[in-house]
GROMACS .gro file of C-alpha atoms in nm:
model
  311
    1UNK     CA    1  11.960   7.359  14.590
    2UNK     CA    2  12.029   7.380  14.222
    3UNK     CA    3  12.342   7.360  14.034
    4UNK     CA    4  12.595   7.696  14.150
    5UNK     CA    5  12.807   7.845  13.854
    6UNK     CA    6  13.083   7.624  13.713
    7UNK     CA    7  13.367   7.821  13.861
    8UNK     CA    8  13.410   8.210  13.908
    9UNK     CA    9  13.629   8.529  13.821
   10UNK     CA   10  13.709   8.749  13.981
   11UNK     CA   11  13.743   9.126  13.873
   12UNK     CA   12  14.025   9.402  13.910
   13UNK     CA   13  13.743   9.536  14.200
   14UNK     CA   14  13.814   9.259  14.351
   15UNK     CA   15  13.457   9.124  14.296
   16UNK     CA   16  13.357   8.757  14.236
   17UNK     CA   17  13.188   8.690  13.906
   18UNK     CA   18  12.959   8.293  13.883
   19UNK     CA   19  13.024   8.163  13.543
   20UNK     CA   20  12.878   7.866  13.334
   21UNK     CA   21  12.989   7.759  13.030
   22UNK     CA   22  12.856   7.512  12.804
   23UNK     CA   23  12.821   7.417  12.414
   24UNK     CA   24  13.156   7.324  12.224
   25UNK     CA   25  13.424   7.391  12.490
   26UNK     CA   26  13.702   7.392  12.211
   27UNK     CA   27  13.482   7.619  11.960
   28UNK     CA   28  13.711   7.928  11.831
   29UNK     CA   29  13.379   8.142  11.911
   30UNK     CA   30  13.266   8.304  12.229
   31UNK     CA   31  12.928   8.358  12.266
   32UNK     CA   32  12.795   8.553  12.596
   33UNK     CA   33  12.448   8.409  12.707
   34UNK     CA   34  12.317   8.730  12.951
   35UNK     CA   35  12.040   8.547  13.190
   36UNK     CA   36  11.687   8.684  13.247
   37UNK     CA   37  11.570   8.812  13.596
   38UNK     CA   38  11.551   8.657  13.776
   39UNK     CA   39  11.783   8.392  13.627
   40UNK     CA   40  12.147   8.276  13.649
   41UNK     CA   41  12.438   8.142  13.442
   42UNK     CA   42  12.334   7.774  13.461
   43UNK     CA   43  12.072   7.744  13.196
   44UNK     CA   44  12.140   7.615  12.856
   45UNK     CA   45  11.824   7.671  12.656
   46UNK     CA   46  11.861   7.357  12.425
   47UNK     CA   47  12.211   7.177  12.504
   48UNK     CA   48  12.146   6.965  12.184
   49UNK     CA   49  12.205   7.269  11.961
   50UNK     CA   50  12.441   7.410  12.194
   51UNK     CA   51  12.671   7.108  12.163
   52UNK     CA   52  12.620   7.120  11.787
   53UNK     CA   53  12.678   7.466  11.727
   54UNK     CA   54  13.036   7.620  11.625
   55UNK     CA   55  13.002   7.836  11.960
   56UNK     CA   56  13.159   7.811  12.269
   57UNK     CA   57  12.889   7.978  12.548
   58UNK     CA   58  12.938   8.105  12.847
   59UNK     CA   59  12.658   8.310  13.101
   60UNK     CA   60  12.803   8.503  13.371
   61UNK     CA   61  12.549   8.558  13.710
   62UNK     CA   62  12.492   8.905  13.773
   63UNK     CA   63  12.584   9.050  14.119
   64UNK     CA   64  12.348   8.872  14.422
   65UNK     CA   65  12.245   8.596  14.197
   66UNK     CA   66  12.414   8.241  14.204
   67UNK     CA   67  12.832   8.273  14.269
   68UNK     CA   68  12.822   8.646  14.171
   69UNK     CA   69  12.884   8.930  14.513
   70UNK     CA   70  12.640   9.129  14.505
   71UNK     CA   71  12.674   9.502  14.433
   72UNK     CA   72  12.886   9.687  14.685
   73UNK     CA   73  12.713   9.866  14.978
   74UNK     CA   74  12.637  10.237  14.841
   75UNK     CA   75  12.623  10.168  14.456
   76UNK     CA   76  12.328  10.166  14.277
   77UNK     CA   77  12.271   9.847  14.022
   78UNK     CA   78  12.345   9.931  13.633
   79UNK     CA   79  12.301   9.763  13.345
   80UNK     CA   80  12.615   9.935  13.215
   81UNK     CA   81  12.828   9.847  13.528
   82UNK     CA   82  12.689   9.417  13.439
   83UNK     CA   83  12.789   9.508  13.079
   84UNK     CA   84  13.138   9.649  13.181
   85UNK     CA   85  13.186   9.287  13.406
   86UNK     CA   86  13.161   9.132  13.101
   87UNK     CA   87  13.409   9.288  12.869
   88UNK     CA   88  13.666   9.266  13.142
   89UNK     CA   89  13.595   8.882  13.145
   90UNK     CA   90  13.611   8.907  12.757
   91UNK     CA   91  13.902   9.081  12.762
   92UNK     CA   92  14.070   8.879  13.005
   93UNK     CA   93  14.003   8.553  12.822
   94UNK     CA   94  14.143   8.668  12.516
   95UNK     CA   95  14.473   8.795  12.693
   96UNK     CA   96  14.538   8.483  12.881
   97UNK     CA   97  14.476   8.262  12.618
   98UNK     CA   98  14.708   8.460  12.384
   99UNK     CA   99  15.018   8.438  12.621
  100UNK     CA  100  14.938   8.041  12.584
  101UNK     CA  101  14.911   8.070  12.199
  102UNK     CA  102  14.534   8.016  12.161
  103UNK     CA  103  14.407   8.258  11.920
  104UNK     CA  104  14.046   8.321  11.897
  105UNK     CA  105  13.852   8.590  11.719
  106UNK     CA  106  13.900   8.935  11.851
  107UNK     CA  107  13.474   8.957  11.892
  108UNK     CA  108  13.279   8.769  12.056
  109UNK     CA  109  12.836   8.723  12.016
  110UNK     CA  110  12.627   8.805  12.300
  111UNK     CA  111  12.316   8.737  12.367
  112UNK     CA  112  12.020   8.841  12.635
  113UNK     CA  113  11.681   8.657  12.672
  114UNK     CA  114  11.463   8.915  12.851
  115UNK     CA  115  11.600   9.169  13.099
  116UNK     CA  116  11.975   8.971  12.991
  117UNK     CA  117  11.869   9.196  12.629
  118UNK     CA  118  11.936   9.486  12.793
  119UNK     CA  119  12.292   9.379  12.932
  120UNK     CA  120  12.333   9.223  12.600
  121UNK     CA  121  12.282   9.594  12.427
  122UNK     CA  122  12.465   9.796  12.680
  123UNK     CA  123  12.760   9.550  12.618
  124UNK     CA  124  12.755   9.640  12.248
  125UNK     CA  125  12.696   9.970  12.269
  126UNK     CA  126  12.980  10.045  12.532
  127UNK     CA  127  13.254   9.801  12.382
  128UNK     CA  128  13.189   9.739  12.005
  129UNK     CA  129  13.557   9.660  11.942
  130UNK     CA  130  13.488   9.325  12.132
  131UNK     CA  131  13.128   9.220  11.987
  132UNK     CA  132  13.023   9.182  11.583
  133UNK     CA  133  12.697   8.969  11.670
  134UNK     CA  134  12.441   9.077  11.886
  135UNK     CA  135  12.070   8.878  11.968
  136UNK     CA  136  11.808   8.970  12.219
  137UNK     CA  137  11.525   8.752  12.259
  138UNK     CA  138  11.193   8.891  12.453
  139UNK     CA  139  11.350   9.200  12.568
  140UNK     CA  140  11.087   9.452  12.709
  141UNK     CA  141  11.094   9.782  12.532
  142UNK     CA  142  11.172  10.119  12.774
  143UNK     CA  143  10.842  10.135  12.952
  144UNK     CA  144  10.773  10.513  12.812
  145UNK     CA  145  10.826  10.380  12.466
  146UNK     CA  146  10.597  10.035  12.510
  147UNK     CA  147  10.402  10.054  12.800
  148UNK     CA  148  10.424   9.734  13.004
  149UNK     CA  149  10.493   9.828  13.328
  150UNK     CA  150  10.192   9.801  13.561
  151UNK     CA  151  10.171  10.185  13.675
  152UNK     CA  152  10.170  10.116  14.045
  153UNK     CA  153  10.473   9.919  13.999
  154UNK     CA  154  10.651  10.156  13.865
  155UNK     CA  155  10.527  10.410  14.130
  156UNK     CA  156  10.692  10.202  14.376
  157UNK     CA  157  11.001  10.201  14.179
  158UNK     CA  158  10.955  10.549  14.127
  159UNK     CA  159  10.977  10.611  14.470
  160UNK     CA  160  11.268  10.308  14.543
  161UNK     CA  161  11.462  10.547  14.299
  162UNK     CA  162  11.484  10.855  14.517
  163UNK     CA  163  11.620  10.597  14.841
  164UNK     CA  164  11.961  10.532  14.903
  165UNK     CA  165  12.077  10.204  14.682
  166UNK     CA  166  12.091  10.002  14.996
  167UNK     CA  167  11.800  10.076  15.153
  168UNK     CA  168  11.626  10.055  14.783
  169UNK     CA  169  11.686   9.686  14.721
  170UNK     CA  170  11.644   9.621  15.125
  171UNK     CA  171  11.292   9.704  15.079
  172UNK     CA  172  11.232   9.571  14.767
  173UNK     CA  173  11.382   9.255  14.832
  174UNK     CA  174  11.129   9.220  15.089
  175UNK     CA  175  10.853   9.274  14.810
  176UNK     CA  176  11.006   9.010  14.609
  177UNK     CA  177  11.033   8.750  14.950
  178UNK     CA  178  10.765   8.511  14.856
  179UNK     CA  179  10.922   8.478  14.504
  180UNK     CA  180  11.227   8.330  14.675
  181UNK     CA  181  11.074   8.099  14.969
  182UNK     CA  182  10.858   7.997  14.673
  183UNK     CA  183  11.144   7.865  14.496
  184UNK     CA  184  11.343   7.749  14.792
  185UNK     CA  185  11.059   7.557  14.899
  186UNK     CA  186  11.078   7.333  14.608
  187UNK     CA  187  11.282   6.979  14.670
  188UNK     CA  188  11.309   6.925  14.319
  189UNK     CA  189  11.414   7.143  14.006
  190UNK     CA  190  11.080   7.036  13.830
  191UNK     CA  191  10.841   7.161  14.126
  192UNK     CA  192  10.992   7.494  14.108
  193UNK     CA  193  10.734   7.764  13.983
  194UNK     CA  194  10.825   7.938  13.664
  195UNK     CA  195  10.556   8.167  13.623
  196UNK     CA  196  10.815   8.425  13.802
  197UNK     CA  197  11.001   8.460  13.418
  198UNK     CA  198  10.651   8.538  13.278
  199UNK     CA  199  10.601   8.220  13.072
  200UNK     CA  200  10.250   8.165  13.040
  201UNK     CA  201   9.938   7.870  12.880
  202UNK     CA  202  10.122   7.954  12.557
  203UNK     CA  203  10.466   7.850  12.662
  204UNK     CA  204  10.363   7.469  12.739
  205UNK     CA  205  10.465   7.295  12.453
  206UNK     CA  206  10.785   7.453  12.496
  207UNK     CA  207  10.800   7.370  12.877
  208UNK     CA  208  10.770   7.030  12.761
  209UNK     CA  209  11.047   6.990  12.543
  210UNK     CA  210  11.285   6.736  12.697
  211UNK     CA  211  11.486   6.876  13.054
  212UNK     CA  212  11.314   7.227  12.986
  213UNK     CA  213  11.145   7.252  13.312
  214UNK     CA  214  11.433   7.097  13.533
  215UNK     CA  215  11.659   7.359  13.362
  216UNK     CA  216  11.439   7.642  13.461
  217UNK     CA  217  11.379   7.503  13.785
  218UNK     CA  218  11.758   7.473  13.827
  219UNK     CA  219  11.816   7.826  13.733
  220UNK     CA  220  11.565   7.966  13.944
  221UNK     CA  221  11.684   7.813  14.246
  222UNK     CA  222  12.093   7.911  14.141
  223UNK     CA  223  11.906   8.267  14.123
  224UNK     CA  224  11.736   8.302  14.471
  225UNK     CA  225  12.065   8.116  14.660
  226UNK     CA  226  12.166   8.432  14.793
  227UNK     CA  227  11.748   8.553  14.833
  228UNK     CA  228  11.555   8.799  14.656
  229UNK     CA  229  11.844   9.058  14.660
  230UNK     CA  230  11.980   8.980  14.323
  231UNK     CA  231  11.621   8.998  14.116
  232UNK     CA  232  11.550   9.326  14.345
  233UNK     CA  233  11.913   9.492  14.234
  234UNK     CA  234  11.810   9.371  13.859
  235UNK     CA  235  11.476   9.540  13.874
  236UNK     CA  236  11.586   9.838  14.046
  237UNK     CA  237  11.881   9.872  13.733
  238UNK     CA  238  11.603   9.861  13.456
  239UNK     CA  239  11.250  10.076  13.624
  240UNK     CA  240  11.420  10.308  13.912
  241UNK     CA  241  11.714  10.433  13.696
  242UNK     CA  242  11.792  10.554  13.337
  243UNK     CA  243  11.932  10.255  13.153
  244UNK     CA  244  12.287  10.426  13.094
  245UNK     CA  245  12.339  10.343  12.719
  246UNK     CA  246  12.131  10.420  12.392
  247UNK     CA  247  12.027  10.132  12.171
  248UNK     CA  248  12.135  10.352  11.836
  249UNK     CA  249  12.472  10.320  11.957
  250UNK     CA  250  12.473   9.914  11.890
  251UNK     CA  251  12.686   9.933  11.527
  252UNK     CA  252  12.686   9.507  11.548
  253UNK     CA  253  12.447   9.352  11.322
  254UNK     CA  254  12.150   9.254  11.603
  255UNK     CA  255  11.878   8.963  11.553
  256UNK     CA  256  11.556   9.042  11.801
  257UNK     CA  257  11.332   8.764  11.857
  258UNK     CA  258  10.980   8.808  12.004
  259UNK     CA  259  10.767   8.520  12.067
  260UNK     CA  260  10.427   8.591  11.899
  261UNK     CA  261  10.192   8.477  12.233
  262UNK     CA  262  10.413   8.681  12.443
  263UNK     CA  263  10.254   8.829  12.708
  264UNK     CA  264  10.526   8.985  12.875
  265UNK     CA  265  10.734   9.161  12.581
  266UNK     CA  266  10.569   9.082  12.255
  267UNK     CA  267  10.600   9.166  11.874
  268UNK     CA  268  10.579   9.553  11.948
  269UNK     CA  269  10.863   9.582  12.123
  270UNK     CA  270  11.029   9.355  11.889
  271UNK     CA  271  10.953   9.579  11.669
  272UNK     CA  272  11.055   9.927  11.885
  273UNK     CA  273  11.401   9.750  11.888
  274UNK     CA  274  11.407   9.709  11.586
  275UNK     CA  275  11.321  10.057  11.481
  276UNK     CA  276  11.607  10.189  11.756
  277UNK     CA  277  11.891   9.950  11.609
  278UNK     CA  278  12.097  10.063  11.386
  279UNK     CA  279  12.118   9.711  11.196
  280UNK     CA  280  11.877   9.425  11.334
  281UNK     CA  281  11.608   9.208  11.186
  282UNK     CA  282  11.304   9.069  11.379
  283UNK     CA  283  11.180   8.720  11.377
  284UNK     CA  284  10.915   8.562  11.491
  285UNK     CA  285  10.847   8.276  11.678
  286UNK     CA  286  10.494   8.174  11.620
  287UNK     CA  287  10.259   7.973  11.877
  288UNK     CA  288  10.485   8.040  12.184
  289UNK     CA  289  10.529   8.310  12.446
  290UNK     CA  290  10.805   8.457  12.683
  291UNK     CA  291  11.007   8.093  12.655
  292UNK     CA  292  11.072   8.193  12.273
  293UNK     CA  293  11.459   8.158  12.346
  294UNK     CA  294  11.439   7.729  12.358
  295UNK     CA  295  11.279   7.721  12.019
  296UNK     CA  296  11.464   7.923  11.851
  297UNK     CA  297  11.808   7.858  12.014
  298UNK     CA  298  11.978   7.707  11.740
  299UNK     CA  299  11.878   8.043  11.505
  300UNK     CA  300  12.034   8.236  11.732
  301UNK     CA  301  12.322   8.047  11.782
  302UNK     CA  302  12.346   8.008  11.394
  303UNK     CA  303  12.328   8.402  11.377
  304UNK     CA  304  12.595   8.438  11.636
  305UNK     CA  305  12.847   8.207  11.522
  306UNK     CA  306  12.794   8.236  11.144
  307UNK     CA  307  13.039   8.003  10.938
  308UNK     CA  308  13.276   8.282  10.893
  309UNK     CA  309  13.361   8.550  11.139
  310UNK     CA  310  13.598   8.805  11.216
  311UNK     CA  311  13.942   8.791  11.286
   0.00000   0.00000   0.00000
């Protein structure tokens, strides 16, 4: 089933961490690709920019999807906690490779496509020493500020938020069942259903696109390995809790892109963000939906590894 992360890392907590990385392996610049839910650390949106661009990517999976544990028994899932994984990653890249005389910039980019835009933020916000380029691409807007939340949904989560974190993703995990034995049931990446990112009749042409769909199809499957746990704990962080972090704390310079068709997180909360952030700029990506992220890859990996950076 699917491709698992490259290798793994594991944290001071003793947790295990999936990682991928992919684009120009001996690139000076990091760039952090945070996956969408449900999603994993395998997918490379367009591997011909990728391989092109001055950037060195890597996506971690978050806990319960692909390689990554999944959050210990008793803790409640947090974006903040997925952001903190990564800067000890960060930080422990840059360390070992300076004892072996590899010097990189001291910041890194990040970027989040979807609910990865909120990991993407929180990792700014919380450790702007290590990040100078930030880029979220269809990122939903806090549901009280854009509503796009169906209200039952929320309800449930509502009342998921008042459980014990165990018995909170238990149950919802069991919601989210027939997303995964919908996935596992697929033989081959390309018969794997991708509706469950919320691409939609816009998003063809971009499904098209050479290896696209195989890609996705990979992902998903790397994302339901371990079941619906991991897409339950990554819902539960976003609708059942406060988010942890406040976008007006993100000092790096930010690019949002919203595809203009999409359905799922369109132009106004593009355009929220971009009223929250301190210093961003929207684009956007005409005649294509919640799959903006594979045309405009090679923007955003221009805007995170700009000619000249930081040392």
């Amino acid at each position: 089933m699917g491709r698992m992360a490259a290798r793994t890392f594991t944290l001071r907590s003793g947790r295990v961490v999936g990682l991928t990385g992919f684009g120009d392996a001996d690139a000076e610049r990091l760039v952090i690709f945070c996956h969408p839910a449900p999603g994993a650390s395998g997918f490379d949106p367009d591997p011909d920019a990728s391989t092109t661009s001055r950037a060195h990517v890597v996506s971690l999976d978050r806990p319960g999807y692909g390689s990554s544990d999944p959050w210990p028994h008793g803790t409640w899932p947090s974006i903040t906690q997925a952001a903190d994984d990564i800067a000890e990653y960060v930080r422990s890249v840059v360390l070992a490779e300076s004892v072996i005389g590899v010097s990189r910039p001291r910041t890194v980019g990040i970027v989040g496509w979807s609910a990865g835009g909120r990991v993407a933020l929180a990792f700014a916000a919380r450790h702007p020493q290590l990040v100078d380029r930030v880029a979220i691409v269809g990122t939903p807007a806090p549901n009280e500020a854009v509503p796009w939340i169906d209200p039952q949904l929320q309800a449930i989560s509502d009342q998921l938020g008042a459980l014990a974190p165990d018995e909170a993703i238990d149950r919802l995990s069991g919601m989210l069942q027939g997303q995964a034995d919908a996935v596992r049931a697929a033989t081959q990446p390309d018969e794997v259903p991708v509706e469950f990112i919320g691409l939609g009749a816009v998003d063809e042409q971009a499904l098209a696109r050479r290896g696209v769909r195989d890609r996705l199809g990979r992902m998903l499957m790397d994302a339901f390995r371990q079941g619906a746990r991991g897409v339950a704990a990554d819902i539960l962080s976003y609708t059942a809790r406060p988010w942890g972090f406040d976008p007006a704390e993100v000092k790096a310079k930010t690019l949002i892109v919203s595809g203009q068709a999409d359905a799922l997180a369109g132009v106004a909360h593009g355009s929220w963000y971009q009223r929250a952030l301190p210093d961003a700029e929207l684009e956007v990506v005409p005649g294509v939906g919640h799959l903006a992220i594979v045309p405009a890859w090679d923007r955003l990996l221009t805007h995170l590894a700009p000619a000249e950076v930081t040392r």
